mmCIF file of C-alpha atoms and ligand atoms in Angstrom:
data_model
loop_
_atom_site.group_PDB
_atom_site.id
_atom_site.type_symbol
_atom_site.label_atom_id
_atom_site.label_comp_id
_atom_site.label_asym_id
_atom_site.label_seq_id
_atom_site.Cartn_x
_atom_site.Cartn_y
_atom_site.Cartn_z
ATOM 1 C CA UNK A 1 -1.338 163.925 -15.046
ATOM 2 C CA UNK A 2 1.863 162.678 -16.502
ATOM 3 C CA UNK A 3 2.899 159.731 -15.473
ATOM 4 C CA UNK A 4 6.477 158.568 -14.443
ATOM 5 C CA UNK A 5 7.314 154.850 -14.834
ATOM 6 C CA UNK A 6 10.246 152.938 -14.229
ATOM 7 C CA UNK A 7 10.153 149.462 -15.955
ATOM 8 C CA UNK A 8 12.714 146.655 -14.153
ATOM 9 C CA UNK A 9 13.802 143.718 -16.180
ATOM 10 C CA UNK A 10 15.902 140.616 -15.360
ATOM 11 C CA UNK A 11 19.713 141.870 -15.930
ATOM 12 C CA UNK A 12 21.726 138.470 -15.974
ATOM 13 C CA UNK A 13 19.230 136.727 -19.102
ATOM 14 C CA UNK A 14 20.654 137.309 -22.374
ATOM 15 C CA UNK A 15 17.626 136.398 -24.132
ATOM 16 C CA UNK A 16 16.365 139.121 -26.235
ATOM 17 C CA UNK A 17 13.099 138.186 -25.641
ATOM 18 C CA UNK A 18 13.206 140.492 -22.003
ATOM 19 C CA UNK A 19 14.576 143.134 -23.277
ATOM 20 C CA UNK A 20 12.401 143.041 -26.088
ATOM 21 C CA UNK A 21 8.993 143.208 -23.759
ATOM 22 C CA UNK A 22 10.714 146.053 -21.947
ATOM 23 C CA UNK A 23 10.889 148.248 -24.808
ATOM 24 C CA UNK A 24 7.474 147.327 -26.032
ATOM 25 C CA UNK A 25 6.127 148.638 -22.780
ATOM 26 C CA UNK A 26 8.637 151.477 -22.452
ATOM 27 C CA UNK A 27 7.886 152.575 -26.254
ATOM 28 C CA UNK A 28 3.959 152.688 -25.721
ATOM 29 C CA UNK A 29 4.953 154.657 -22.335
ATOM 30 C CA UNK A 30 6.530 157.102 -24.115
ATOM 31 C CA UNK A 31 3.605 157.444 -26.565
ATOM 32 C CA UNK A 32 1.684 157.518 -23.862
ATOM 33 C CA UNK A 33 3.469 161.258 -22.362
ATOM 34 C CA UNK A 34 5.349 159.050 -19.640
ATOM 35 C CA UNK A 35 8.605 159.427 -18.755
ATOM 36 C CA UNK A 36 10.398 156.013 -18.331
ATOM 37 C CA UNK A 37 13.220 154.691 -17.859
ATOM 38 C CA UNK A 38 14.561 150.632 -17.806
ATOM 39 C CA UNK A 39 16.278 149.205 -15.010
ATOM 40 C CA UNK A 40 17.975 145.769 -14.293
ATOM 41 C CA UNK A 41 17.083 144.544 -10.786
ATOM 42 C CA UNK A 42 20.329 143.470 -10.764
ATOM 43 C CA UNK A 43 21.852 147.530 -10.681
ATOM 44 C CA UNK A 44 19.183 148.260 -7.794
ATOM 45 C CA UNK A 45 20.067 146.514 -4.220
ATOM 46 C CA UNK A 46 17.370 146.184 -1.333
ATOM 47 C CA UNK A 47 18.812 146.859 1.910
ATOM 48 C CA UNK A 48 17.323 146.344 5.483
ATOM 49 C CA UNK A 49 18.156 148.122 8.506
ATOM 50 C CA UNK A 50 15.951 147.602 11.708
ATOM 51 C CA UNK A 51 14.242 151.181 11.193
ATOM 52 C CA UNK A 52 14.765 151.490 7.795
ATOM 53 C CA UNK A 53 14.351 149.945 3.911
ATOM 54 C CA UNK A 54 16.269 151.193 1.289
ATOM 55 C CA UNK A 55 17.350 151.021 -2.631
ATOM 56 C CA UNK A 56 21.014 151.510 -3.594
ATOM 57 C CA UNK A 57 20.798 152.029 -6.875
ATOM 58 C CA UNK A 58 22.256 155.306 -9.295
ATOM 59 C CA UNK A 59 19.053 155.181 -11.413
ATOM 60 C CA UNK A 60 16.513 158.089 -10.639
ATOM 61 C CA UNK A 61 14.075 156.027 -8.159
ATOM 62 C CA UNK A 62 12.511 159.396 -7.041
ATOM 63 C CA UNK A 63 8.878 160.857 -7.827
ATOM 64 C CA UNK A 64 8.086 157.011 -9.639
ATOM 65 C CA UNK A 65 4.719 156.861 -10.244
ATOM 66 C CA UNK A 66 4.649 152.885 -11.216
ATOM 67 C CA UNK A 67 6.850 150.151 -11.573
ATOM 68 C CA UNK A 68 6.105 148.081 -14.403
ATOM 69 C CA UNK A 69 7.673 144.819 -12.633
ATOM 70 C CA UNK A 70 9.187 142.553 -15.673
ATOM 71 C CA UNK A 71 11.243 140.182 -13.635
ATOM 72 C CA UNK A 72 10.653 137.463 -11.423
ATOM 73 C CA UNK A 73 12.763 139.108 -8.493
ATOM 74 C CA UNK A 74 10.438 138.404 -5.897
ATOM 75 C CA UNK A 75 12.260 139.734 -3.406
ATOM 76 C CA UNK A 76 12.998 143.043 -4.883
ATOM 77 C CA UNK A 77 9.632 142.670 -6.179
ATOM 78 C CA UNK A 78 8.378 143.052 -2.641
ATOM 79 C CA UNK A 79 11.028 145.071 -1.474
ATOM 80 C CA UNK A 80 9.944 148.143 -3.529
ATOM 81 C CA UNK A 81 5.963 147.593 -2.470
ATOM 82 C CA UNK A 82 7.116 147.854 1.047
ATOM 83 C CA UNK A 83 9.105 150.958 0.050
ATOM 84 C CA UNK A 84 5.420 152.158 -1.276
ATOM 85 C CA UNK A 85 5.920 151.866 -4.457
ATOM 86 C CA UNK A 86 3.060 150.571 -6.819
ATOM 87 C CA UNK A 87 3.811 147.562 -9.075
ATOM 88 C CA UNK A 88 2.192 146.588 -12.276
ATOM 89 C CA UNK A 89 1.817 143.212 -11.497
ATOM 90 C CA UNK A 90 2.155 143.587 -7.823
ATOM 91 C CA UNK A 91 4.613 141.124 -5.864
ATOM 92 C CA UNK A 92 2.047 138.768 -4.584
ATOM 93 C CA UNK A 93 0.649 137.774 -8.043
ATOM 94 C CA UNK A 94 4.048 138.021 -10.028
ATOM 95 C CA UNK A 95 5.241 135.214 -7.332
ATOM 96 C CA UNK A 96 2.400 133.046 -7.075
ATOM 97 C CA UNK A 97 2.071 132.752 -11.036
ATOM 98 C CA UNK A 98 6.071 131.978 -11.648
ATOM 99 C CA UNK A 99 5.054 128.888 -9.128
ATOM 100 C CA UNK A 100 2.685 126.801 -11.078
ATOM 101 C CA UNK A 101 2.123 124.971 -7.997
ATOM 102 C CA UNK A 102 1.180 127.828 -5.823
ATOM 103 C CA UNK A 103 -1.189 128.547 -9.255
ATOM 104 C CA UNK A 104 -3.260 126.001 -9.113
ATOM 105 C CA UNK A 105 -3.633 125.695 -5.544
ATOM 106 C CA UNK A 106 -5.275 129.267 -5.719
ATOM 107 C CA UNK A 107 -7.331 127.920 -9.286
ATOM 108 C CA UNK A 108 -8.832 124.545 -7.614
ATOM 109 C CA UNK A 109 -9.526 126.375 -4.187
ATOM 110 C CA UNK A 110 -11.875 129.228 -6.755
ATOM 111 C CA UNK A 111 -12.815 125.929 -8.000
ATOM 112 C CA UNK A 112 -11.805 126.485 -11.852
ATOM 113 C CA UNK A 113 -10.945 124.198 -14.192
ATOM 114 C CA UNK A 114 -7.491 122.631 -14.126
ATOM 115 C CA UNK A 115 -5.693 119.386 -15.024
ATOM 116 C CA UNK A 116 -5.688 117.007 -12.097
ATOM 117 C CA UNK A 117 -2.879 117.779 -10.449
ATOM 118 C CA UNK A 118 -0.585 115.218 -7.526
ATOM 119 C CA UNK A 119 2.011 117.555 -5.890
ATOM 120 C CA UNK A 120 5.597 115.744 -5.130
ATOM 121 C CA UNK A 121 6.441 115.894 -1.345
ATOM 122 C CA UNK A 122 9.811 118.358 -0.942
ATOM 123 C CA UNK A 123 12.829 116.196 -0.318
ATOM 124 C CA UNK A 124 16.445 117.163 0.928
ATOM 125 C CA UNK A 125 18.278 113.371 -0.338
ATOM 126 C CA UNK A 126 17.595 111.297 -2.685
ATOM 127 C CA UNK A 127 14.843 112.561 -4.702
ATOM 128 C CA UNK A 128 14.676 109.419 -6.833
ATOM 129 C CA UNK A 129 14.525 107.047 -4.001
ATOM 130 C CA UNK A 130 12.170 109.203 -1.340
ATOM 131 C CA UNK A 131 9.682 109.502 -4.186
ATOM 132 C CA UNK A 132 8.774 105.935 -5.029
ATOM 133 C CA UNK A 133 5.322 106.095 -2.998
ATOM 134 C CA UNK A 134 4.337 109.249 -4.624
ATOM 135 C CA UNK A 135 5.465 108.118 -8.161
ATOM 136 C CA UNK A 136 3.218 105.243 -7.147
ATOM 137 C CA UNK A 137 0.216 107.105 -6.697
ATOM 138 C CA UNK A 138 0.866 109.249 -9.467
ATOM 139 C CA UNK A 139 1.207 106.513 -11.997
ATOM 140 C CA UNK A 140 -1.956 104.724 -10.237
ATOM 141 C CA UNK A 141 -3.931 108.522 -10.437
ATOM 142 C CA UNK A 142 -3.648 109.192 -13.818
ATOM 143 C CA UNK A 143 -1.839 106.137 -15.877
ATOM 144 C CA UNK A 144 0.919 106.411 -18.774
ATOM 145 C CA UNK A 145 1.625 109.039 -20.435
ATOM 146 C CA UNK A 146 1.274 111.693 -17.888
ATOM 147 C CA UNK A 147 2.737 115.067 -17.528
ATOM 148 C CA UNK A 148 6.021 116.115 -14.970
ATOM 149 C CA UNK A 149 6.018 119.231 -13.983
ATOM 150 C CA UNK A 150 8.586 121.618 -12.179
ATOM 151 C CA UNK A 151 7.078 123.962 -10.133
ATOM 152 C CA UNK A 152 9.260 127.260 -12.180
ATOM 153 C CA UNK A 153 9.599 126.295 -15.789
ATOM 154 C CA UNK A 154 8.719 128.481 -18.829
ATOM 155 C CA UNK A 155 8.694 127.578 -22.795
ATOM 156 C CA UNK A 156 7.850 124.576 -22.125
ATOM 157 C CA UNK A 157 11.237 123.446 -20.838
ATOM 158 C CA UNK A 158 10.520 121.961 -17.694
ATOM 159 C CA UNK A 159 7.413 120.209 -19.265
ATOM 160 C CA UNK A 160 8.051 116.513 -19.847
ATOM 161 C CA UNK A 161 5.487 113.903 -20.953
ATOM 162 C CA UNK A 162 6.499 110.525 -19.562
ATOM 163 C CA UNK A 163 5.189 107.020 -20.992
ATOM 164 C CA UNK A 164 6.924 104.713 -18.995
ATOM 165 C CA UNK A 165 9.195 104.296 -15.857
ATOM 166 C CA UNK A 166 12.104 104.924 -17.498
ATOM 167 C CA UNK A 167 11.002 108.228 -18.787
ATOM 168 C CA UNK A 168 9.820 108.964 -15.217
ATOM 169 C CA UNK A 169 13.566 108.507 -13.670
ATOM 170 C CA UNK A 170 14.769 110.670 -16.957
ATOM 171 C CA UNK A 171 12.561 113.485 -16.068
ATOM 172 C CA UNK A 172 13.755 112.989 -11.959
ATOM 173 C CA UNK A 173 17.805 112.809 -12.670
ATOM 174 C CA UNK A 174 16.786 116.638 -14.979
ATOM 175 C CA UNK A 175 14.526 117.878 -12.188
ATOM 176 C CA UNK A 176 17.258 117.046 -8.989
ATOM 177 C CA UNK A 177 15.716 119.388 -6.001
ATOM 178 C CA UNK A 178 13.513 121.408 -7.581
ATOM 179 C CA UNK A 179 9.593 121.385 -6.645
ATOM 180 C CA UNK A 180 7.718 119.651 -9.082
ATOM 181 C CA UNK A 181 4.147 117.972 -9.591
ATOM 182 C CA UNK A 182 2.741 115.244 -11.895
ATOM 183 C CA UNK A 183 -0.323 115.998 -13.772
ATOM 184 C CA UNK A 184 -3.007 114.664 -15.576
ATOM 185 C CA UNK A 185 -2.172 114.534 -19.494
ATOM 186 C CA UNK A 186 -5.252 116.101 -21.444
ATOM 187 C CA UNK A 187 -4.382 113.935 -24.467
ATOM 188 C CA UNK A 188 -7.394 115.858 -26.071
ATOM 189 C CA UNK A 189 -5.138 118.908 -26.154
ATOM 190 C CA UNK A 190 -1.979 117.362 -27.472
ATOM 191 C CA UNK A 191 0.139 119.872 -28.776
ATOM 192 C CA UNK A 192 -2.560 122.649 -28.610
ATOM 193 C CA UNK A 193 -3.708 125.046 -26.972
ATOM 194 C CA UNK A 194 -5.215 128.953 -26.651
ATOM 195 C CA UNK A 195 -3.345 131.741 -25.629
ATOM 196 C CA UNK A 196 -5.694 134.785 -24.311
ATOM 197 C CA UNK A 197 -4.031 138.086 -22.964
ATOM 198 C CA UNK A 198 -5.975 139.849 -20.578
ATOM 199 C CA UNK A 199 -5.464 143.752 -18.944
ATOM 200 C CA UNK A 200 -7.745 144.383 -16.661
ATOM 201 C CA UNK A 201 -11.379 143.403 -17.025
ATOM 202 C CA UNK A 202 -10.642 142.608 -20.966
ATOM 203 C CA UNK A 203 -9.138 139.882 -22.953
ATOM 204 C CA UNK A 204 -7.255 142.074 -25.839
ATOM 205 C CA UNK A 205 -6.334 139.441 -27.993
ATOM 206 C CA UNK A 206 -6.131 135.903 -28.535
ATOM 207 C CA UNK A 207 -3.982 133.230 -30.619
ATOM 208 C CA UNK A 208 -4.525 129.572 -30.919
ATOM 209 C CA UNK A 209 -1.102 127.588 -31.040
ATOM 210 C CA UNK A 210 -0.491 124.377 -32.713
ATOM 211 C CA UNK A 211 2.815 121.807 -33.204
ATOM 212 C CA UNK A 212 2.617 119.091 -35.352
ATOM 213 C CA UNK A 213 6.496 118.136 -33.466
ATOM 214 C CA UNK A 214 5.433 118.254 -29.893
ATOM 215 C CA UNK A 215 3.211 117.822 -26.886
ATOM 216 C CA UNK A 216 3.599 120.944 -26.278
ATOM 217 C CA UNK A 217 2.130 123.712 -27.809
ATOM 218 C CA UNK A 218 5.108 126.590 -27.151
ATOM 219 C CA UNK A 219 6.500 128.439 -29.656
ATOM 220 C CA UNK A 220 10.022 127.609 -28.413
ATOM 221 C CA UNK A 221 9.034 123.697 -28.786
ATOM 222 C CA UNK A 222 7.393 124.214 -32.071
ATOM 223 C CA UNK A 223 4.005 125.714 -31.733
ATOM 224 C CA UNK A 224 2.528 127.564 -34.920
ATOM 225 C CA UNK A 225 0.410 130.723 -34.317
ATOM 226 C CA UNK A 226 -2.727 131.492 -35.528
ATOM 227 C CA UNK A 227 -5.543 133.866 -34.784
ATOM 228 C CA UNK A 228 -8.209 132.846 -32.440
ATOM 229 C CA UNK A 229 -11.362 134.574 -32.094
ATOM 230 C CA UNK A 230 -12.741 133.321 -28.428
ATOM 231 C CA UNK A 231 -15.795 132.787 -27.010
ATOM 232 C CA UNK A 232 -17.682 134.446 -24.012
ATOM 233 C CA UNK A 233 -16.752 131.292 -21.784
ATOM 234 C CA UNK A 234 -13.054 131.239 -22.768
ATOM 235 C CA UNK A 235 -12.546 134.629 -22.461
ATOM 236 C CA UNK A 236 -14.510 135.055 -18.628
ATOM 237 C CA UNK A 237 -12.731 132.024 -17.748
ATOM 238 C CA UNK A 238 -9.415 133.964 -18.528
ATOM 239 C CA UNK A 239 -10.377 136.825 -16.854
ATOM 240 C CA UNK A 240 -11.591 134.896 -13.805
ATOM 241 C CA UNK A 241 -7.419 133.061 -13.605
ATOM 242 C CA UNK A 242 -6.259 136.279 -13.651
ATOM 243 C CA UNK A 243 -8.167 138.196 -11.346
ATOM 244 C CA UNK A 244 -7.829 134.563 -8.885
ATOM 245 C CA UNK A 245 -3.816 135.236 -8.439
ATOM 246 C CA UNK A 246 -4.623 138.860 -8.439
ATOM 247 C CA UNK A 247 -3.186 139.834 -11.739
ATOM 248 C CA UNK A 248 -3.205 143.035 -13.232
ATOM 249 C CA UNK A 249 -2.711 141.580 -16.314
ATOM 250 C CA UNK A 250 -1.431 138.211 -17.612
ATOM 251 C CA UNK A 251 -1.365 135.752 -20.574
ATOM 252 C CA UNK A 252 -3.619 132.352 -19.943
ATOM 253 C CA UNK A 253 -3.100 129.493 -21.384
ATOM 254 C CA UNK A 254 -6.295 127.261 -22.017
ATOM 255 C CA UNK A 255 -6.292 123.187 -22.870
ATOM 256 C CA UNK A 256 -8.851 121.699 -25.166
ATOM 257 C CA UNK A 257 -10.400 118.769 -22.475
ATOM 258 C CA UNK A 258 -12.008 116.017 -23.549
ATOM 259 C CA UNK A 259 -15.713 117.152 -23.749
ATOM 260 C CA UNK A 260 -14.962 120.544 -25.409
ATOM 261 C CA UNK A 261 -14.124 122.351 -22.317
ATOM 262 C CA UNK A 262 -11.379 124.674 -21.237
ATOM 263 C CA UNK A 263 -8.718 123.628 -18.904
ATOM 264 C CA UNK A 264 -6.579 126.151 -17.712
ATOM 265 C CA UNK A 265 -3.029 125.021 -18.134
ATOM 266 C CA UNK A 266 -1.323 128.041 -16.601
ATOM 267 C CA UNK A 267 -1.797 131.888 -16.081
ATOM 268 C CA UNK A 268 1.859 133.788 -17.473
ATOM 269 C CA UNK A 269 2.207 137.505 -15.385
ATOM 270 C CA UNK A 270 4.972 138.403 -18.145
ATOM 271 C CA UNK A 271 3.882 136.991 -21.083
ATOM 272 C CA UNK A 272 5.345 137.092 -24.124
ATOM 273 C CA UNK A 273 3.306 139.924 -26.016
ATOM 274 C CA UNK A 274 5.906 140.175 -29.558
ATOM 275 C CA UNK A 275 4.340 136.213 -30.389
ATOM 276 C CA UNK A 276 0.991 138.042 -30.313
ATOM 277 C CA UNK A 277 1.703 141.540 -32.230
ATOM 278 C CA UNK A 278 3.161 139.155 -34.487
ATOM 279 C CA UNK A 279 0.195 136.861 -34.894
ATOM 280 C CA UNK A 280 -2.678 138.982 -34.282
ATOM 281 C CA UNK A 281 -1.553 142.607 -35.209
ATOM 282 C CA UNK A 282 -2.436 143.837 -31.132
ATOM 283 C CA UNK A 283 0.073 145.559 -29.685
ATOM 284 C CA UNK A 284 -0.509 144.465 -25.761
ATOM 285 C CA UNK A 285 1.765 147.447 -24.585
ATOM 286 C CA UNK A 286 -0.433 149.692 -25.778
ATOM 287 C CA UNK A 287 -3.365 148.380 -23.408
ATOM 288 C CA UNK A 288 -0.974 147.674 -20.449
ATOM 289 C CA UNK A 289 -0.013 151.138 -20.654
ATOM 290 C CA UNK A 290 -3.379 152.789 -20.888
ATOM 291 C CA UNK A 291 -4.339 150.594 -17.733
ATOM 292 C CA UNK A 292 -1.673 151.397 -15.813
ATOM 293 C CA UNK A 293 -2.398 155.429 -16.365
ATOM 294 C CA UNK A 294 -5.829 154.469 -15.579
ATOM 295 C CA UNK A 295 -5.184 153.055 -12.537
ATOM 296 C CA UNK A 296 -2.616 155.538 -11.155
ATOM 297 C CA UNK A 297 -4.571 158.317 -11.872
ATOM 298 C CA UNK A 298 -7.577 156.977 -10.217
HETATM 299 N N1 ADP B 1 -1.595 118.697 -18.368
HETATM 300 C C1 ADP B 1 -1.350 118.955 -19.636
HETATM 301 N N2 ADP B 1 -2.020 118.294 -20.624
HETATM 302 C C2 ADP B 1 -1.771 118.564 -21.941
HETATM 303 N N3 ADP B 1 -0.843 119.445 -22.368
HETATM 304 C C3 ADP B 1 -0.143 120.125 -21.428
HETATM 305 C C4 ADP B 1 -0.362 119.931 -20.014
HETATM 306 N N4 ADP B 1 0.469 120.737 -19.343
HETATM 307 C C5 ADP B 1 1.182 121.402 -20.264
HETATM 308 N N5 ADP B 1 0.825 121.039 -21.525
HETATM 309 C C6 ADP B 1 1.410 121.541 -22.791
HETATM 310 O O1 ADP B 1 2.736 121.965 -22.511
HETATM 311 C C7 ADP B 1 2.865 123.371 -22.752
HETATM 312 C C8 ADP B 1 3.762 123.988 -21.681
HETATM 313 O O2 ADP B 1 3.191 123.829 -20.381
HETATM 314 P P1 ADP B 1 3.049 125.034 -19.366
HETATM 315 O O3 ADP B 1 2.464 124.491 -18.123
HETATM 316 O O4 ADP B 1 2.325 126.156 -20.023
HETATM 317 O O5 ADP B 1 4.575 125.421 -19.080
HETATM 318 P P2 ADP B 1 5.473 126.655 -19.600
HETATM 319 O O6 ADP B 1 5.401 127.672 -18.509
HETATM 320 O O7 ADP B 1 6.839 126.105 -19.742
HETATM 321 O O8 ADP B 1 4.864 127.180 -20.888
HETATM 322 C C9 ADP B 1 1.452 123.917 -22.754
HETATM 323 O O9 ADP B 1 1.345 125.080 -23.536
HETATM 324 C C10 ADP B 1 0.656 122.753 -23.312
HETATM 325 O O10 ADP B 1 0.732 122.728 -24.733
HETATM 326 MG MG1 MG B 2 2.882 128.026 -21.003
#
């Protein structure tokens, strides 16, 4: 059967880099036989009525087959599931993987590998101030340098590697409100690490990044691609992240630990799949696509 896909993106980013994933996926679609069309989420409204939910929208949301679900709308995310539709990745895991708290939560209680991890206690005044005992125990837990991270962060942005108190406060007046954790610096993995995309029950391709500027390993901050061929372990222990936060597919990012293991440093819903075509000669699209008409026509 031919499919008919609708593929929402974030409408208020002006990075290409969305857009740019959305055609990927809808241009594979298309190759595919689908009919598709792209949406912001901000030009389709959820509304609630006590016997009713609804979309206003004036793009075609009738006879949609999948919704390949770009954007980290949560709410409209689960809005349209509710509404019955079916969303590649659902709701659930799109919103527990933009929270890299929530993340590892579900990763230590599977018991996989992660970087010991303290989370900060929410405050409503003074974050600075109400945080002194758990800055404490953070500093005592894993000494200087460690890692501060917000809770929603991507590129490596709201990553910050603090050596000293003063860095601490620096990377507290940035983060204000937000939820955040400190985390165990795997000093092993210092500006590396291995990116592995997985669809499904496969890992379809794999890059190793490296900066020679940078802790971190991000493109954005520096990072320099390079192809990766990975082992059995990396690639089940990919597969095993993504299938814990109940990914259809996602992008995991592995640290080098100390004793040649793989940490996982965080599992990406939306990856970014043009780093990897560009690196590895894989289009991604192509497999997200032919899992997606897999699945549906199940
Ligand atoms: N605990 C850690 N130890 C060592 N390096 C880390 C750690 N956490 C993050 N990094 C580095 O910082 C980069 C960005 O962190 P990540 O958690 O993936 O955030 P983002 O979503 O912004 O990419 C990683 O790719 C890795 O290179
Ligand atoms: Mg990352």
């Amino acid at each position: 059967m031919s499919l008919n896909g609708l593929i929402i993106y974030n409408g208020s980013l002006y990075s290409d880099k969305f857009i740019d994933y959305a055609n990927m996926l809808k241009e594979s679609a298309i190759k595919k036989g689908h009919t598709i069309h792209l949406v912001k989420n901000n030009e389709i409204h959820s509304l609630l009525k006590t016997n009713e939910l609804a979309l206003l929208s004036q793009s075609p949301l009738k006879s949609i087959d999948y919704i390949i679900f770009t954007d980290k709308d949560i709410y409209l995310a689960h809005h349209l599931e509710a509404m019955g539709y079916r969303l590649f990745n659902s709701a659930y895991a799109t919103e527990v993987s933009d929270d890299k708290i929530k993340s590892y939560q579900i990763l230590a209680k599977k018991k996989l590998p992660i970087p010991k991890t303290l989370i900060a206690p929410k405050n409503f005044i003074n974050p600075f101030e109400n945080n002194t005992k758990f800055l404490n125990h953070a500093i005592k837990s894993f000494n200087f340098p460690f890692v501060i991270k917000e809770a929603f962060g991507s590129f490596g942005e709201q990553v910050y590697l603090v050596h000293n108190k003063s860095d601490v406060e620096n990377a507290l007046d940035k983060i204000g409100y937000r939820p955040f954790m400190c985390q165990e610096f795997i000093t092993s993995s210092y500006g590396r690490d291995i990116r592995l995309q997985v669809v499904g029950d496969d890992v379809i391709t794999t890059m190793k990044r490296s900066s020679e500027v940078d802790f971190r390993a991000n493109i954005t901050s520096g990072g320099k691609m390079d192809t990766y061929l990975p082992s059995e372990a990396e690639k089940s222990l990919a597969i095993t992240a993504t299938k814990a936060l109940g990914l259809d597919f996602a992008g995991v990012d592995l640290l080098f630990g100390k004793n040649s293991e793989r940490v996982i440093c965080e599992v990406n819903s939306n990856a970014h799949i043009r780093n990897l075509l560009d690196c590895t000669g894989v289009n991604v699209a192509d497999s997200i696509i032919e899992y997606i008409d897999r699945e549906v026509n199940k």
